[in-house]
Tab-separated table of C-alpha atoms in Angstrom:
chain	number	residue	atom	x	y	z
A	1	MET	CA	-19.848	-38.600	2.651
A	2	PHE	CA	-17.821	-36.181	0.735
A	3	SER	CA	-17.923	-31.968	0.540
A	4	VAL	CA	-16.809	-29.053	-2.165
A	5	CYS	CA	-15.363	-25.996	-1.162
A	6	PHE	CA	-13.683	-23.359	-2.666
A	7	LEU	CA	-10.693	-22.062	-2.345
A	8	LEU	CA	-2.220	-28.571	-6.747
A	9	SER	CA	0.752	-29.047	-6.842
A	10	VAL	CA	3.770	-31.831	-7.545
A	11	SER	CA	6.722	-31.215	-4.592
A	12	PHE	CA	9.704	-33.497	-3.843
A	13	SER	CA	12.716	-33.143	-2.185
A	14	LEU	CA	16.227	-32.456	-3.777
A	15	ALA	CA	18.684	-34.502	-1.686
A	16	GLN	CA	20.191	-32.284	1.174
A	17	GLN	CA	18.953	-29.084	-0.074
A	18	LYS	CA	15.345	-27.300	0.633
A	19	LYS	CA	11.812	-28.745	0.041
A	20	GLN	CA	10.710	-26.819	-3.500
A	21	ASN	CA	7.289	-27.351	-5.447
A	22	VAL	CA	8.498	-27.256	-8.996
A	23	TYR	CA	6.048	-26.098	-11.351
A	24	PHE	CA	6.245	-26.289	-15.252
A	25	LEU	CA	4.108	-23.479	-16.666
A	26	LYS	CA	2.362	-22.152	-19.834
A	27	ASN	CA	1.859	-17.900	-20.100
A	28	ASP	CA	-1.394	-18.269	-18.731
A	29	ASN	CA	-0.688	-20.948	-15.743
A	30	ARG	CA	-1.744	-23.733	-17.216
A	31	GLN	CA	0.365	-26.755	-15.662
A	32	VAL	CA	2.292	-29.002	-17.650
A	33	ALA	CA	3.986	-32.160	-17.420
A	34	HIS	CA	7.353	-31.845	-19.335
A	35	ARG	CA	9.803	-29.214	-19.219
A	36	ASP	CA	9.829	-28.757	-22.855
A	37	ASP	CA	6.237	-27.950	-23.229
A	38	ALA	CA	7.016	-24.738	-20.639
A	39	ASP	CA	6.616	-21.255	-21.118
A	40	PHE	CA	8.308	-21.200	-17.903
A	41	ILE	CA	9.463	-22.393	-15.044
A	42	ARG	CA	8.705	-21.927	-11.251
A	43	VAL	CA	9.899	-22.761	-7.844
A	44	ILE	CA	7.881	-22.946	-4.547
A	45	GLN	CA	10.328	-22.938	-1.710
A	46	GLU	CA	10.308	-23.530	1.909
A	47	PRO	CA	10.803	-21.037	4.181
A	48	ASP	CA	14.417	-19.309	5.454
A	49	SER	CA	14.543	-20.511	9.090
A	50	GLY	CA	12.316	-18.506	10.990
A	51	GLU	CA	10.427	-16.711	8.226
A	52	THR	CA	7.004	-17.453	7.171
A	53	ASN	CA	6.736	-16.914	3.522
A	54	PHE	CA	7.942	-19.141	0.551
A	55	VAL	CA	10.392	-17.926	-1.534
A	56	VAL	CA	9.400	-17.736	-5.203
A	57	HIS	CA	11.891	-18.029	-8.326
A	58	GLU	CA	10.202	-17.863	-11.454
A	59	TYR	CA	13.250	-18.766	-14.900
A	60	HIS	CA	12.395	-17.760	-18.795
A	61	LYS	CA	12.107	-20.726	-21.169
A	62	ASN	CA	15.621	-19.138	-22.109
A	63	GLY	CA	17.213	-19.766	-18.293
A	64	GLU	CA	16.893	-16.154	-17.349
A	65	LYS	CA	15.211	-15.628	-14.451
A	66	LYS	CA	11.578	-13.958	-14.634
A	67	THR	CA	10.577	-13.269	-11.649
A	68	ILE	CA	11.751	-13.712	-7.700
A	69	GLY	CA	9.708	-12.386	-4.954
A	70	LYS	CA	8.235	-14.632	-1.910
A	71	VAL	CA	4.972	-15.682	-0.920
A	72	SER	CA	2.353	-16.170	1.963
A	73	ALA	CA	0.717	-18.984	0.146
A	74	PHE	CA	0.948	-20.646	-3.366
A	75	GLU	CA	-1.991	-22.996	-3.624
A	76	PRO	CA	-4.180	-22.521	-5.464
A	77	PHE	CA	-3.081	-19.068	-6.331
A	78	LEU	CA	0.482	-17.457	-5.367
A	79	VAL	CA	-0.242	-14.042	-2.383
A	80	PHE	CA	3.089	-12.488	-2.830
A	81	GLU	CA	4.567	-10.598	-0.102
A	82	GLY	CA	6.941	-7.525	0.534
A	83	ALA	CA	9.289	-6.954	-2.869
A	84	VAL	CA	8.704	-9.038	-6.303
A	85	ILE	CA	11.286	-8.303	-8.407
A	86	THR	CA	10.087	-9.209	-11.907
A	87	TYR	CA	12.804	-9.788	-15.540
A	88	PHE	CA	12.331	-9.741	-19.656
A	89	ASP	CA	13.921	-12.205	-21.282
A	90	ASN	CA	16.758	-10.799	-21.850
A	91	GLY	CA	17.656	-10.284	-18.732
A	92	SER	CA	17.156	-6.814	-17.627
A	93	ARG	CA	14.870	-6.490	-14.614
A	94	GLU	CA	11.478	-5.254	-15.699
A	95	GLY	CA	10.201	-4.136	-12.646
A	96	ILE	CA	9.640	-3.788	-8.578
A	97	VAL	CA	6.208	-4.132	-6.674
A	98	ASN	CA	5.612	-4.199	-3.379
A	99	TYR	CA	2.714	-6.456	-1.853
A	100	GLU	CA	0.502	-7.111	1.045
A	101	ASN	CA	-1.648	-10.067	1.058
A	102	GLY	CA	-1.537	-9.986	-2.767
A	103	LYS	CA	-1.792	-6.785	-3.013
A	104	PRO	CA	0.189	-3.863	-4.963
A	105	SER	CA	1.447	-1.112	-2.088
A	106	GLY	CA	4.176	1.652	-1.987
A	107	SER	CA	6.358	3.392	-4.764
A	108	ALA	CA	6.272	0.601	-7.915
A	109	TYR	CA	8.844	0.649	-10.737
A	110	PHE	CA	8.828	-0.058	-14.001
A	111	TYR	CA	11.591	-0.140	-16.949
A	112	PHE	CA	11.403	-0.750	-20.380
A	113	ARG	CA	13.672	-3.911	-22.476
A	114	ASN	CA	16.453	-1.131	-23.106
A	115	GLY	CA	16.678	-0.667	-19.267
A	116	LYS	CA	15.415	2.793	-19.536
A	117	MET	CA	13.256	2.996	-16.362
A	118	GLU	CA	9.616	3.936	-17.870
A	119	LYS	CA	7.385	5.169	-14.907
A	120	GLN	CA	6.932	5.278	-11.323
A	121	PHE	CA	3.528	4.388	-9.857
A	122	ASP	CA	2.971	4.681	-6.136
A	123	TYR	CA	0.054	2.241	-4.721
A	124	LEU	CA	-2.515	2.870	-2.552
A	125	LEU	CA	-4.042	-0.080	-0.810
A	126	THR	CA	-7.585	-1.461	-1.302
A	127	ASP	CA	-9.833	-1.117	1.470
A	128	LYS	CA	-10.774	-4.228	3.396
A	129	ALA	CA	-14.292	-3.817	1.850
A	130	ASP	CA	-13.370	-3.722	-1.737
A	131	LYS	CA	-11.513	-7.145	-1.535
A	132	LYS	CA	-12.418	-9.869	-4.201
A	133	PRO	CA	-14.427	-12.690	-1.657
A	134	SER	CA	-11.913	-15.794	-2.456
A	135	GLY	CA	-11.565	-18.657	-4.484
A	136	LEU	CA	-13.184	-16.040	-6.993
A	137	LYS	CA	-9.898	-13.760	-8.225
A	138	THR	CA	-10.029	-11.301	-11.519
A	139	MET	CA	-7.365	-11.984	-13.881
A	140	GLN	CA	-7.960	-9.226	-15.417
A	141	ALA	CA	-8.853	-5.227	-13.893
A	142	LEU	CA	-11.616	-3.795	-14.896
A	143	ASN	CA	-10.624	-0.585	-12.712
A	144	GLU	CA	-7.627	1.295	-12.841
A	145	PRO	CA	-4.975	1.082	-9.530
A	146	LYS	CA	-5.592	3.248	-6.839
A	147	GLY	CA	-2.812	5.640	-6.822
A	148	LYS	CA	-0.604	8.414	-7.744
A	149	LEU	CA	2.035	8.230	-11.492
A	150	ILE	CA	5.126	10.369	-10.149
A	151	PHE	CA	6.799	9.584	-13.069
A	152	PHE	CA	6.746	8.632	-16.397
A	153	ALA	CA	9.512	8.049	-19.315
A	154	ASP	CA	9.324	7.665	-23.327
A	155	SER	CA	11.893	4.135	-24.064
A	156	LEU	CA	14.075	7.174	-25.577
A	157	GLY	CA	14.482	8.554	-22.171
A	158	LYS	CA	12.179	12.015	-22.655
A	159	VAL	CA	10.907	12.644	-19.232
A	160	LEU	CA	7.021	12.867	-19.767
A	161	VAL	CA	5.937	13.333	-16.115
A	162	LYS	CA	7.564	14.479	-13.212
A	163	ASP	CA	6.766	15.361	-9.790
A	164	GLY	CA	3.580	13.981	-10.719
A	165	ASN	CA	2.936	16.719	-13.394
A	166	GLY	CA	3.009	16.620	-17.269
A	167	ARG	CA	1.544	15.075	-20.389
A	168	ALA	CA	1.961	11.510	-20.841
A	169	ILE	CA	1.094	8.708	-23.642
A	170	GLU	CA	0.491	5.815	-22.766
A	171	ILE	CA	0.796	2.053	-24.285
A	172	SER	CA	-0.689	-1.017	-22.698
A	173	GLY	CA	-2.915	-4.061	-24.256
A	174	LYS	CA	-1.455	-7.060	-26.583
A	175	ALA	CA	0.870	-5.822	-29.245
A	176	ASP	CA	-1.630	-7.010	-32.412
A	177	ASP	CA	-4.200	-4.430	-30.821
A	178	GLU	CA	-2.362	-2.372	-28.563
A	179	LEU	CA	-4.801	0.799	-27.018
A	180	VAL	CA	-2.779	4.056	-27.014
A	181	GLU	CA	-4.165	6.725	-24.140
A	182	GLU	CA	-3.003	10.691	-23.614
A	183	GLY	CA	-3.695	12.997	-21.190
A	184	ASP	CA	-2.259	15.371	-18.191
A	185	TYR	CA	-1.989	14.138	-14.638
A	186	LEU	CA	-1.796	16.940	-12.427
A	187	ASN	CA	-0.040	15.745	-9.424
A	188	GLY	CA	-0.115	11.847	-9.704
A	189	LEU	CA	-3.689	11.916	-10.850
A	190	LYS	CA	-5.589	12.321	-14.285
A	191	ASN	CA	-7.127	15.470	-14.685
A	192	GLY	CA	-8.746	17.219	-17.724
A	193	THR	CA	-10.131	15.739	-21.001
A	194	TRP	CA	-8.357	12.003	-22.275
A	195	PHE	CA	-8.613	10.519	-25.196
A	196	GLY	CA	-7.756	6.946	-26.203
A	197	SER	CA	-7.782	4.289	-29.156
A	198	TYR	CA	-7.260	1.521	-30.457
A	199	ARG	CA	-4.566	1.219	-33.212
A	200	SER	CA	-7.167	-2.397	-35.171
A	201	GLY	CA	-9.551	0.679	-34.807
A	202	LYS	CA	-12.379	-1.018	-33.264
A	203	SER	CA	-13.100	1.948	-30.684
A	204	SER	CA	-11.795	5.155	-29.162
A	205	TYR	CA	-13.312	7.165	-26.161
A	206	GLU	CA	-13.244	10.284	-24.488
A	207	GLU	CA	-13.105	10.855	-20.626
A	208	SER	CA	-13.034	14.019	-18.455
A	209	TYR	CA	-11.255	13.919	-15.075
A	210	ASP	CA	-11.448	16.588	-12.318
A	211	ALA	CA	-7.736	15.671	-10.154
A	212	GLY	CA	-8.356	12.192	-10.738
A	213	LYS	CA	-11.620	11.961	-10.107
A	214	PHE	CA	-14.027	10.348	-13.210
A	215	LEU	CA	-16.464	12.486	-14.723
A	216	SER	CA	-17.895	10.980	-17.807
A	217	GLY	CA	-16.734	9.857	-21.257
A	218	LYS	CA	-18.209	8.453	-24.488
A	219	SER	CA	-16.650	5.519	-25.970
A	220	VAL	CA	-17.676	5.541	-30.563
A	221	LYS	CA	-17.523	2.056	-31.938
A	222	ASP	CA	-18.945	1.381	-35.338
A	223	SER	CA	-19.709	4.720	-35.670
A	224	VAL	CA	-22.433	4.839	-32.589
A	225	SER	CA	-21.550	6.863	-29.596
A	226	TYR	CA	-21.700	5.401	-26.086
A	227	PRO	CA	-21.839	7.739	-23.209
A	228	TYR	CA	-20.645	6.301	-19.692
A	229	THR	CA	-20.873	7.662	-15.907
A	230	THR	CA	-19.184	4.563	-15.172
A	231	LEU	CA	-15.327	3.437	-15.813
A	232	SER	CA	-16.701	-0.161	-15.398
A	233	THR	CA	-18.652	-2.111	-13.869
A	234	PRO	CA	-17.972	-6.452	-13.468
A	235	PRO	CA	-19.645	-9.787	-14.024
A	236	LYS	CA	-22.374	-10.726	-12.119
A	237	TYR	CA	-23.893	-13.722	-11.871
A	238	LYS	CA	-27.820	-13.447	-10.773
A	239	THR	CA	-28.233	-11.401	-7.629
A	240	ASP	CA	-24.044	-11.755	-6.411
A	241	VAL	CA	-21.393	-14.006	-6.618
A	242	ASN	CA	-22.092	-15.975	-3.150
A	243	GLU	CA	-25.522	-17.198	-5.416
A	244	PHE	CA	-22.217	-18.896	-8.022
A	245	TYR	CA	-21.047	-20.780	-5.256
A	246	LYS	CA	-24.161	-22.552	-4.557
A	247	TYR	CA	-25.196	-23.573	-8.110
A	248	VAL	CA	-21.461	-25.192	-8.261
A	249	GLY	CA	-22.191	-26.768	-5.535
A	250	LYS	CA	-25.059	-28.424	-6.076
A	251	SER	CA	-24.302	-29.519	-9.910
A	252	ILE	CA	-21.462	-31.016	-8.531
A	253	ARG	CA	-21.071	-34.932	-7.855
A	254	TYR	CA	-18.546	-36.766	-6.765
A	255	PRO	CA	-17.089	-39.391	-8.467
A	256	LYS	CA	-16.988	-43.034	-8.204
A	257	ASP	CA	-13.700	-43.546	-9.455
A	258	ALA	CA	-12.357	-40.647	-7.455
A	259	ILE	CA	-14.209	-41.726	-4.388
A	260	ALA	CA	-12.918	-45.638	-4.599
A	261	ASN	CA	-9.477	-44.402	-5.189
A	262	ARG	CA	-9.831	-41.998	-1.805
A	263	ILE	CA	-8.655	-38.717	-4.486
A	264	SER	CA	-8.531	-35.239	-2.621
A	265	GLY	CA	-7.212	-32.522	-3.148
A	266	SER	CA	-7.961	-29.147	-4.873
A	267	VAL	CA	-8.455	-28.192	-9.222
A	268	ALA	CA	-7.708	-24.499	-10.735
A	269	LEU	CA	-9.310	-23.309	-13.778
A	270	SER	CA	-9.547	-20.269	-15.098
A	271	PHE	CA	-12.547	-19.323	-17.408
A	272	VAL	CA	-13.586	-16.329	-19.164
A	273	ILE	CA	-16.659	-14.569	-19.322
A	274	ASP	CA	-17.780	-13.498	-22.839
A	275	LYS	CA	-19.305	-9.951	-24.003
A	276	ASP	CA	-22.661	-12.508	-24.045
A	277	GLY	CA	-22.028	-13.675	-20.639
A	278	LYS	CA	-21.259	-16.976	-21.566
A	279	LEU	CA	-18.367	-18.143	-19.622
A	280	THR	CA	-15.543	-19.743	-21.852
A	281	ASP	CA	-12.240	-20.402	-22.589
A	282	ILE	CA	-12.666	-22.934	-19.220
A	283	LEU	CA	-8.506	-23.766	-18.856
A	284	ILE	CA	-8.168	-26.967	-16.332
A	285	LEU	CA	-4.795	-25.061	-14.533
A	286	SER	CA	-3.453	-27.656	-12.095
A	287	PRO	CA	-5.215	-31.122	-13.245
A	288	LEU	CA	-5.766	-33.714	-10.176
A	289	PHE	CA	-7.636	-36.631	-11.160
A	290	PRO	CA	-9.134	-36.935	-14.470
A	291	SER	CA	-12.792	-37.404	-13.890
A	292	LEU	CA	-12.280	-34.881	-10.779
A	293	ASP	CA	-11.163	-32.520	-13.664
A	294	ASP	CA	-13.784	-33.809	-16.141
A	295	MET	CA	-16.149	-32.784	-13.400
A	296	ALA	CA	-15.366	-29.617	-12.815
A	297	ARG	CA	-15.071	-28.361	-16.682
A	298	ARG	CA	-18.650	-29.183	-17.025
A	299	VAL	CA	-19.882	-27.525	-14.073
A	300	LEU	CA	-18.816	-24.784	-15.314
A	301	ASN	CA	-19.541	-25.373	-19.117
A	302	ASP	CA	-22.770	-25.645	-18.140
A	303	SER	CA	-23.195	-22.314	-15.010
A	304	PRO	CA	-25.932	-20.241	-16.910
A	305	LYS	CA	-24.946	-16.908	-18.508
A	306	TRP	CA	-23.585	-14.683	-16.553
A	307	GLN	CA	-24.204	-10.553	-17.248
A	308	PRO	CA	-20.734	-9.590	-18.945
A	309	GLY	CA	-19.002	-6.875	-17.225
A	310	ILE	CA	-18.802	-3.251	-19.382
A	311	GLN	CA	-15.562	-1.343	-19.712
A	312	ARG	CA	-16.226	2.605	-21.037
A	313	GLY	CA	-20.013	2.070	-21.807
A	314	LEU	CA	-18.951	-1.748	-23.701
A	315	PRO	CA	-19.444	-5.045	-23.073
A	316	VAL	CA	-16.119	-6.636	-22.344
A	317	ARG	CA	-14.666	-9.809	-21.729
A	318	VAL	CA	-13.250	-10.379	-18.385
A	319	LYS	CA	-10.795	-13.632	-17.226
A	320	TYR	CA	-11.105	-15.015	-13.582
A	321	ASN	CA	-9.252	-17.746	-11.540
A	322	PHE	CA	-11.841	-19.918	-9.806
A	323	PRO	CA	-10.460	-23.201	-7.921
A	324	ILE	CA	-12.174	-26.188	-6.469
A	325	LYS	CA	-11.816	-28.600	-3.778
A	326	PHE	CA	-12.685	-32.203	-3.424
A	327	SER	CA	-12.804	-33.287	-0.165
A	328	LEU	CA	-13.862	-37.018	0.830
A	329	GLY	CA	-15.615	-36.524	4.839
A	330	ARG	CA	-14.750	-39.058	7.281
């Protein structure tokens, strides 16, 4: 008998040192076998005496530190706890963020590569009711983080927002398709009319806020207007995500060679729900056993379409992490 539930690592012990798990990873979090193929290295170290959280050290390919922090869990994905410090590959500090159960909390500080401070953002912990179901983790946040912007400056040190008040020009997204947004902050919250546009010219938008409360917006793409009253809607599988779990559970078949070799464990994957609702860009992040990896990939590839995610009135691609645990019964 066997069961499948939804929840890999290679572990070894260095002589006279604390036990560690070492991962060679690509920037999309895929695990690779060799250091030379990795974009960065992650080391998970057993807790210090009297501690329950594991210590995380990550290193850029050039050897510079990338991340220092602690996690309460690291398989199949990291759950950060406490202060986490990140660094650019030139050694300068990138950010300091505090976490509770994997979610940002309290004051966070972000910096430019030249060392100048970019912003301070005070996060508000999301309600437990807002917590995503375990097993399916959104990697592309559709909603803006909850909290207040306290300080914001440009890379030359010019202060644009101080004590939560001012006008900001914010740049985000990929280098080849940056999103430029501009608007006012009042007491740390968006206020009045905000404008945004992609440098590629693919779309633009205009939105209205009242002390942080979103009122309405309008996107323009290919000269067509798309009004909206909700900033974003996440992808949806049939009635709810539990239906997707049922689909996966019914579709999995434990391969005979995995049964014969008594192979159990988790296959960690990522996938993208495309603008048409189809699952695409399916990646094995942490392989377990060839036939189990293939089975997990095949089930996701054959999934019926979802309702796509909507952001600012337009369909968007949304990336998820999704682990599948294979367990052989007694």
